[in-house]
């Protein structure tokens, strides 16, 4: 059986694999949060590295504990999630496609009979009264909720929350695929609210 390890030469002591530095990008990319979440928590833990990794660009300690994960097809260090989040690391296309397919397979059965909004006002009212809202847009599941008197949005189930002072600021300033929420609400497929 062939072992498929997502490997970058800068992260192993054999200097083998593709270059992490050559796959860093200036701008975030579509589905980056899904890939980040999957690298961090997908599959199951196969091994743990006791020592901490250092960021190859600034030599600071990386907060992830260096777990080796396996999903039945690929092995990887969850430290890759750090580089996806902080440096817009792109994985090989076949790996990204695999991750997105796994994500889709996990949520696709729940995407039938989803509610479509009638107006932005309908959604804003639900957010303002503090409803916990989950929706799909462009195949990705999101959550809008409140914590410490501030609304936030995140990718479900494990994405980091982005907080705003008001719902209006969130809908004006939070972008998905480069578009503010206020301009794409018609594409939301409501999962729960």
PDB file of C-alpha atoms in Angstrom:
ATOM      1  CA  UNK A   1       0.000   0.000   0.000  1.00  0.00           C
ATOM      2  CA  UNK A   2       1.333   3.414  -1.003  1.00  0.00           C
ATOM      3  CA  UNK A   3       1.600   6.053   1.725  1.00  0.00           C
ATOM      4  CA  UNK A   4       0.464   9.489   0.576  1.00  0.00           C
ATOM      5  CA  UNK A   5       2.105  12.064   2.824  1.00  0.00           C
ATOM      6  CA  UNK A   6       1.457  15.762   2.203  1.00  0.00           C
ATOM      7  CA  UNK A   7       5.034  16.877   2.571  1.00  0.00           C
ATOM      8  CA  UNK A   8       7.030  20.055   2.093  1.00  0.00           C
ATOM      9  CA  UNK A   9      10.813  19.969   2.001  1.00  0.00           C
ATOM     10  CA  UNK A  10      11.155  22.865   4.457  1.00  0.00           C
ATOM     11  CA  UNK A  11       9.236  20.869   7.105  1.00  0.00           C
ATOM     12  CA  UNK A  12      11.233  17.661   7.046  1.00  0.00           C
ATOM     13  CA  UNK A  13      14.868  16.965   7.753  1.00  0.00           C
ATOM     14  CA  UNK A  14      15.403  15.123   4.456  1.00  0.00           C
ATOM     15  CA  UNK A  15      14.748  18.224   2.336  1.00  0.00           C
ATOM     16  CA  UNK A  16      12.447  16.155   0.095  1.00  0.00           C
ATOM     17  CA  UNK A  17       9.052  17.063  -1.269  1.00  0.00           C
ATOM     18  CA  UNK A  18       7.653  20.196  -2.848  1.00  0.00           C
ATOM     19  CA  UNK A  19       8.640  23.653  -1.704  1.00  0.00           C
ATOM     20  CA  UNK A  20       6.410  25.320   0.879  1.00  0.00           C
ATOM     21  CA  UNK A  21       7.955  28.701   0.078  1.00  0.00           C
ATOM     22  CA  UNK A  22       7.054  28.356  -3.615  1.00  0.00           C
ATOM     23  CA  UNK A  23       3.400  27.657  -2.728  1.00  0.00           C
ATOM     24  CA  UNK A  24       2.793  30.710  -0.519  1.00  0.00           C
ATOM     25  CA  UNK A  25       0.447  33.354  -1.960  1.00  0.00           C
ATOM     26  CA  UNK A  26      -0.179  37.014  -1.209  1.00  0.00           C
ATOM     27  CA  UNK A  27      -3.975  36.771  -1.231  1.00  0.00           C
ATOM     28  CA  UNK A  28      -6.434  34.421   0.481  1.00  0.00           C
ATOM     29  CA  UNK A  29      -8.158  31.966  -1.843  1.00  0.00           C
ATOM     30  CA  UNK A  30     -11.555  30.356  -2.222  1.00  0.00           C
ATOM     31  CA  UNK A  31     -12.259  27.553   0.298  1.00  0.00           C
ATOM     32  CA  UNK A  32      -9.144  28.393   2.301  1.00  0.00           C
ATOM     33  CA  UNK A  33     -11.051  28.177   5.627  1.00  0.00           C
ATOM     34  CA  UNK A  34     -12.380  24.716   4.757  1.00  0.00           C
ATOM     35  CA  UNK A  35      -8.866  23.509   3.934  1.00  0.00           C
ATOM     36  CA  UNK A  36      -7.526  25.078   7.144  1.00  0.00           C
ATOM     37  CA  UNK A  37     -10.218  23.399   9.267  1.00  0.00           C
ATOM     38  CA  UNK A  38      -9.680  20.018   7.632  1.00  0.00           C
ATOM     39  CA  UNK A  39      -5.899  20.114   8.063  1.00  0.00           C
ATOM     40  CA  UNK A  40      -6.330  21.059  11.715  1.00  0.00           C
ATOM     41  CA  UNK A  41      -9.075  18.587  12.685  1.00  0.00           C
ATOM     42  CA  UNK A  42      -9.804  16.220   9.778  1.00  0.00           C
ATOM     43  CA  UNK A  43      -9.129  12.517   9.810  1.00  0.00           C
ATOM     44  CA  UNK A  44      -7.798  10.883  12.942  1.00  0.00           C
ATOM     45  CA  UNK A  45      -4.601  11.413  14.926  1.00  0.00           C
ATOM     46  CA  UNK A  46      -1.952   8.817  14.059  1.00  0.00           C
ATOM     47  CA  UNK A  47       1.046  10.259  15.911  1.00  0.00           C
ATOM     48  CA  UNK A  48       2.227  13.304  17.831  1.00  0.00           C
ATOM     49  CA  UNK A  49       5.504  15.137  17.713  1.00  0.00           C
ATOM     50  CA  UNK A  50       6.720  16.088  21.186  1.00  0.00           C
ATOM     51  CA  UNK A  51       8.848  19.039  20.122  1.00  0.00           C
ATOM     52  CA  UNK A  52       7.311  22.184  18.657  1.00  0.00           C
ATOM     53  CA  UNK A  53       7.728  23.391  15.085  1.00  0.00           C
ATOM     54  CA  UNK A  54       9.166  26.807  14.332  1.00  0.00           C
ATOM     55  CA  UNK A  55       7.803  29.108  11.643  1.00  0.00           C
ATOM     56  CA  UNK A  56      10.241  28.856   8.723  1.00  0.00           C
ATOM     57  CA  UNK A  57       9.823  32.576   7.967  1.00  0.00           C
ATOM     58  CA  UNK A  58      10.248  34.180  11.406  1.00  0.00           C
ATOM     59  CA  UNK A  59      11.564  31.333  13.621  1.00  0.00           C
ATOM     60  CA  UNK A  60       8.720  31.764  16.176  1.00  0.00           C
ATOM     61  CA  UNK A  61       7.137  28.723  17.815  1.00  0.00           C
ATOM     62  CA  UNK A  62       3.995  27.513  16.000  1.00  0.00           C
ATOM     63  CA  UNK A  63       1.028  27.047  18.362  1.00  0.00           C
ATOM     64  CA  UNK A  64      -0.157  23.721  16.903  1.00  0.00           C
ATOM     65  CA  UNK A  65       1.244  20.668  18.657  1.00  0.00           C
ATOM     66  CA  UNK A  66       2.427  18.867  15.506  1.00  0.00           C
ATOM     67  CA  UNK A  67      -0.060  16.018  15.211  1.00  0.00           C
ATOM     68  CA  UNK A  68       0.153  13.611  12.294  1.00  0.00           C
ATOM     69  CA  UNK A  69      -3.363  13.013  10.950  1.00  0.00           C
ATOM     70  CA  UNK A  70      -4.712  10.425   8.497  1.00  0.00           C
ATOM     71  CA  UNK A  71      -8.027  10.382   6.636  1.00  0.00           C
ATOM     72  CA  UNK A  72      -7.794   7.047   4.830  1.00  0.00           C
ATOM     73  CA  UNK A  73      -5.999   8.563   1.839  1.00  0.00           C
ATOM     74  CA  UNK A  74      -3.456  11.130   3.063  1.00  0.00           C
ATOM     75  CA  UNK A  75      -1.187  11.632   6.046  1.00  0.00           C
ATOM     76  CA  UNK A  76      -0.233  15.189   7.051  1.00  0.00           C
ATOM     77  CA  UNK A  77       1.040  17.300   9.908  1.00  0.00           C
ATOM     78  CA  UNK A  78      -1.633  19.628  11.217  1.00  0.00           C
ATOM     79  CA  UNK A  79       1.093  22.302  11.269  1.00  0.00           C
ATOM     80  CA  UNK A  80       0.228  22.768   7.587  1.00  0.00           C
ATOM     81  CA  UNK A  81      -2.976  24.482   8.808  1.00  0.00           C
ATOM     82  CA  UNK A  82      -0.807  27.200  10.353  1.00  0.00           C
ATOM     83  CA  UNK A  83       0.771  27.979   6.971  1.00  0.00           C
ATOM     84  CA  UNK A  84      -2.604  27.887   5.191  1.00  0.00           C
ATOM     85  CA  UNK A  85      -4.045  30.376   7.709  1.00  0.00           C
ATOM     86  CA  UNK A  86      -1.038  32.684   8.102  1.00  0.00           C
ATOM     87  CA  UNK A  87       0.644  32.551   4.679  1.00  0.00           C
ATOM     88  CA  UNK A  88      -2.089  31.429   2.250  1.00  0.00           C
ATOM     89  CA  UNK A  89      -0.273  28.157   1.540  1.00  0.00           C
ATOM     90  CA  UNK A  90      -1.760  26.278  -1.418  1.00  0.00           C
ATOM     91  CA  UNK A  91      -1.688  22.502  -1.295  1.00  0.00           C
ATOM     92  CA  UNK A  92      -1.279  20.391  -4.419  1.00  0.00           C
ATOM     93  CA  UNK A  93      -4.484  20.590  -6.458  1.00  0.00           C
ATOM     94  CA  UNK A  94      -5.315  16.890  -6.034  1.00  0.00           C
ATOM     95  CA  UNK A  95      -5.037  17.263  -2.238  1.00  0.00           C
ATOM     96  CA  UNK A  96      -7.227  20.388  -2.178  1.00  0.00           C
ATOM     97  CA  UNK A  97      -9.815  18.599  -4.339  1.00  0.00           C
ATOM     98  CA  UNK A  98      -9.723  15.599  -1.992  1.00  0.00           C
ATOM     99  CA  UNK A  99     -10.297  17.820   1.059  1.00  0.00           C
ATOM    100  CA  UNK A 100     -13.174  19.696  -0.616  1.00  0.00           C
ATOM    101  CA  UNK A 101     -14.777  16.402  -1.656  1.00  0.00           C
ATOM    102  CA  UNK A 102     -14.529  15.071   1.908  1.00  0.00           C
ATOM    103  CA  UNK A 103     -16.142  18.296   3.161  1.00  0.00           C
ATOM    104  CA  UNK A 104     -18.889  18.057   0.545  1.00  0.00           C
ATOM    105  CA  UNK A 105     -19.543  14.384   1.357  1.00  0.00           C
ATOM    106  CA  UNK A 106     -19.889  15.275   5.032  1.00  0.00           C
ATOM    107  CA  UNK A 107     -22.492  18.020   4.463  1.00  0.00           C
ATOM    108  CA  UNK A 108     -24.206  17.120   1.177  1.00  0.00           C
ATOM    109  CA  UNK A 109     -26.926  14.894   2.721  1.00  0.00           C
ATOM    110  CA  UNK A 110     -28.014  17.832   4.882  1.00  0.00           C
ATOM    111  CA  UNK A 111     -28.274  20.273   1.965  1.00  0.00           C
ATOM    112  CA  UNK A 112     -31.665  19.083   0.686  1.00  0.00           C
ATOM    113  CA  UNK A 113     -34.774  21.205   1.301  1.00  0.00           C
ATOM    114  CA  UNK A 114     -32.861  24.234   2.539  1.00  0.00           C
ATOM    115  CA  UNK A 115     -34.786  27.472   3.050  1.00  0.00           C
ATOM    116  CA  UNK A 116     -34.124  30.461   0.769  1.00  0.00           C
ATOM    117  CA  UNK A 117     -34.453  33.950   2.240  1.00  0.00           C
ATOM    118  CA  UNK A 118     -37.081  36.357   0.986  1.00  0.00           C
ATOM    119  CA  UNK A 119     -35.140  39.521   1.847  1.00  0.00           C
ATOM    120  CA  UNK A 120     -32.002  40.854   3.487  1.00  0.00           C
ATOM    121  CA  UNK A 121     -34.268  42.472   6.104  1.00  0.00           C
ATOM    122  CA  UNK A 122     -35.552  39.020   7.090  1.00  0.00           C
ATOM    123  CA  UNK A 123     -32.001  37.834   7.731  1.00  0.00           C
ATOM    124  CA  UNK A 124     -30.929  41.034   9.513  1.00  0.00           C
ATOM    125  CA  UNK A 125     -33.905  40.800  11.865  1.00  0.00           C
ATOM    126  CA  UNK A 126     -32.985  37.220  12.797  1.00  0.00           C
ATOM    127  CA  UNK A 127     -29.378  38.258  13.476  1.00  0.00           C
ATOM    128  CA  UNK A 128     -30.423  41.310  15.536  1.00  0.00           C
ATOM    129  CA  UNK A 129     -32.644  39.273  17.849  1.00  0.00           C
ATOM    130  CA  UNK A 130     -29.733  36.921  18.514  1.00  0.00           C
ATOM    131  CA  UNK A 131     -30.728  33.855  16.514  1.00  0.00           C
ATOM    132  CA  UNK A 132     -28.021  31.273  15.895  1.00  0.00           C
ATOM    133  CA  UNK A 133     -28.004  31.011  12.090  1.00  0.00           C
ATOM    134  CA  UNK A 134     -26.378  28.367   9.903  1.00  0.00           C
ATOM    135  CA  UNK A 135     -26.356  28.522   6.130  1.00  0.00           C
ATOM    136  CA  UNK A 136     -24.572  27.249   3.064  1.00  0.00           C
ATOM    137  CA  UNK A 137     -23.209  29.574   0.423  1.00  0.00           C
ATOM    138  CA  UNK A 138     -21.093  28.408  -2.512  1.00  0.00           C
ATOM    139  CA  UNK A 139     -21.033  24.905  -0.975  1.00  0.00           C
ATOM    140  CA  UNK A 140     -19.541  25.988   2.364  1.00  0.00           C
ATOM    141  CA  UNK A 141     -21.428  25.939   5.686  1.00  0.00           C
ATOM    142  CA  UNK A 142     -21.293  29.102   7.832  1.00  0.00           C
ATOM    143  CA  UNK A 143     -22.570  30.172  11.240  1.00  0.00           C
ATOM    144  CA  UNK A 144     -23.665  33.637  12.371  1.00  0.00           C
ATOM    145  CA  UNK A 145     -24.173  34.019  16.090  1.00  0.00           C
ATOM    146  CA  UNK A 146     -23.330  36.233  19.088  1.00  0.00           C
ATOM    147  CA  UNK A 147     -20.728  36.160  21.829  1.00  0.00           C
ATOM    148  CA  UNK A 148     -19.911  38.871  24.384  1.00  0.00           C
ATOM    149  CA  UNK A 149     -22.597  41.134  22.873  1.00  0.00           C
ATOM    150  CA  UNK A 150     -21.001  41.072  19.412  1.00  0.00           C
ATOM    151  CA  UNK A 151     -22.100  39.244  16.272  1.00  0.00           C
ATOM    152  CA  UNK A 152     -19.647  36.909  14.565  1.00  0.00           C
ATOM    153  CA  UNK A 153     -19.422  34.723  11.470  1.00  0.00           C
ATOM    154  CA  UNK A 154     -17.361  31.562  10.992  1.00  0.00           C
ATOM    155  CA  UNK A 155     -17.057  28.510   8.766  1.00  0.00           C
ATOM    156  CA  UNK A 156     -18.748  25.468  10.348  1.00  0.00           C
ATOM    157  CA  UNK A 157     -17.910  23.455  12.216  1.00  0.00           C
ATOM    158  CA  UNK A 158     -14.467  24.633  13.406  1.00  0.00           C
ATOM    159  CA  UNK A 159     -13.674  27.934  11.708  1.00  0.00           C
ATOM    160  CA  UNK A 160     -12.374  30.885  13.684  1.00  0.00           C
ATOM    161  CA  UNK A 161     -15.003  33.502  14.492  1.00  0.00           C
ATOM    162  CA  UNK A 162     -14.676  36.963  12.951  1.00  0.00           C
ATOM    163  CA  UNK A 163     -16.361  39.498  15.247  1.00  0.00           C
ATOM    164  CA  UNK A 164     -18.034  42.793  14.350  1.00  0.00           C
ATOM    165  CA  UNK A 165     -19.446  45.620  16.451  1.00  0.00           C
ATOM    166  CA  UNK A 166     -22.874  45.439  14.787  1.00  0.00           C
ATOM    167  CA  UNK A 167     -24.738  43.174  12.373  1.00  0.00           C
ATOM    168  CA  UNK A 168     -24.768  46.022   9.844  1.00  0.00           C
ATOM    169  CA  UNK A 169     -20.959  46.238   9.919  1.00  0.00           C
ATOM    170  CA  UNK A 170     -20.714  42.475   9.484  1.00  0.00           C
ATOM    171  CA  UNK A 171     -22.981  42.489   6.420  1.00  0.00           C
ATOM    172  CA  UNK A 172     -21.175  45.499   4.973  1.00  0.00           C
ATOM    173  CA  UNK A 173     -17.591  44.371   5.618  1.00  0.00           C
ATOM    174  CA  UNK A 174     -17.420  40.567   5.813  1.00  0.00           C
ATOM    175  CA  UNK A 175     -16.612  39.093   2.413  1.00  0.00           C
ATOM    176  CA  UNK A 176     -17.010  35.626   0.991  1.00  0.00           C
ATOM    177  CA  UNK A 177     -15.276  35.090  -2.337  1.00  0.00           C
ATOM    178  CA  UNK A 178     -14.536  38.822  -2.404  1.00  0.00           C
ATOM    179  CA  UNK A 179     -18.193  39.898  -2.038  1.00  0.00           C
ATOM    180  CA  UNK A 180     -19.790  41.453   1.072  1.00  0.00           C
ATOM    181  CA  UNK A 181     -22.576  39.465   2.727  1.00  0.00           C
ATOM    182  CA  UNK A 182     -25.106  42.198   1.883  1.00  0.00           C
ATOM    183  CA  UNK A 183     -24.528  41.509  -1.825  1.00  0.00           C
ATOM    184  CA  UNK A 184     -24.768  37.699  -1.713  1.00  0.00           C
ATOM    185  CA  UNK A 185     -27.584  37.006   0.796  1.00  0.00           C
ATOM    186  CA  UNK A 186     -29.758  35.732  -2.093  1.00  0.00           C
ATOM    187  CA  UNK A 187     -27.302  32.844  -2.498  1.00  0.00           C
ATOM    188  CA  UNK A 188     -27.649  31.733   1.157  1.00  0.00           C
ATOM    189  CA  UNK A 189     -29.294  28.359   1.656  1.00  0.00           C
ATOM    190  CA  UNK A 190     -30.524  28.429   5.237  1.00  0.00           C
ATOM    191  CA  UNK A 191     -29.740  25.305   7.235  1.00  0.00           C
ATOM    192  CA  UNK A 192     -31.067  26.451  10.618  1.00  0.00           C
ATOM    193  CA  UNK A 193     -32.282  29.608  12.341  1.00  0.00           C
TER     194      UNK A 193
END
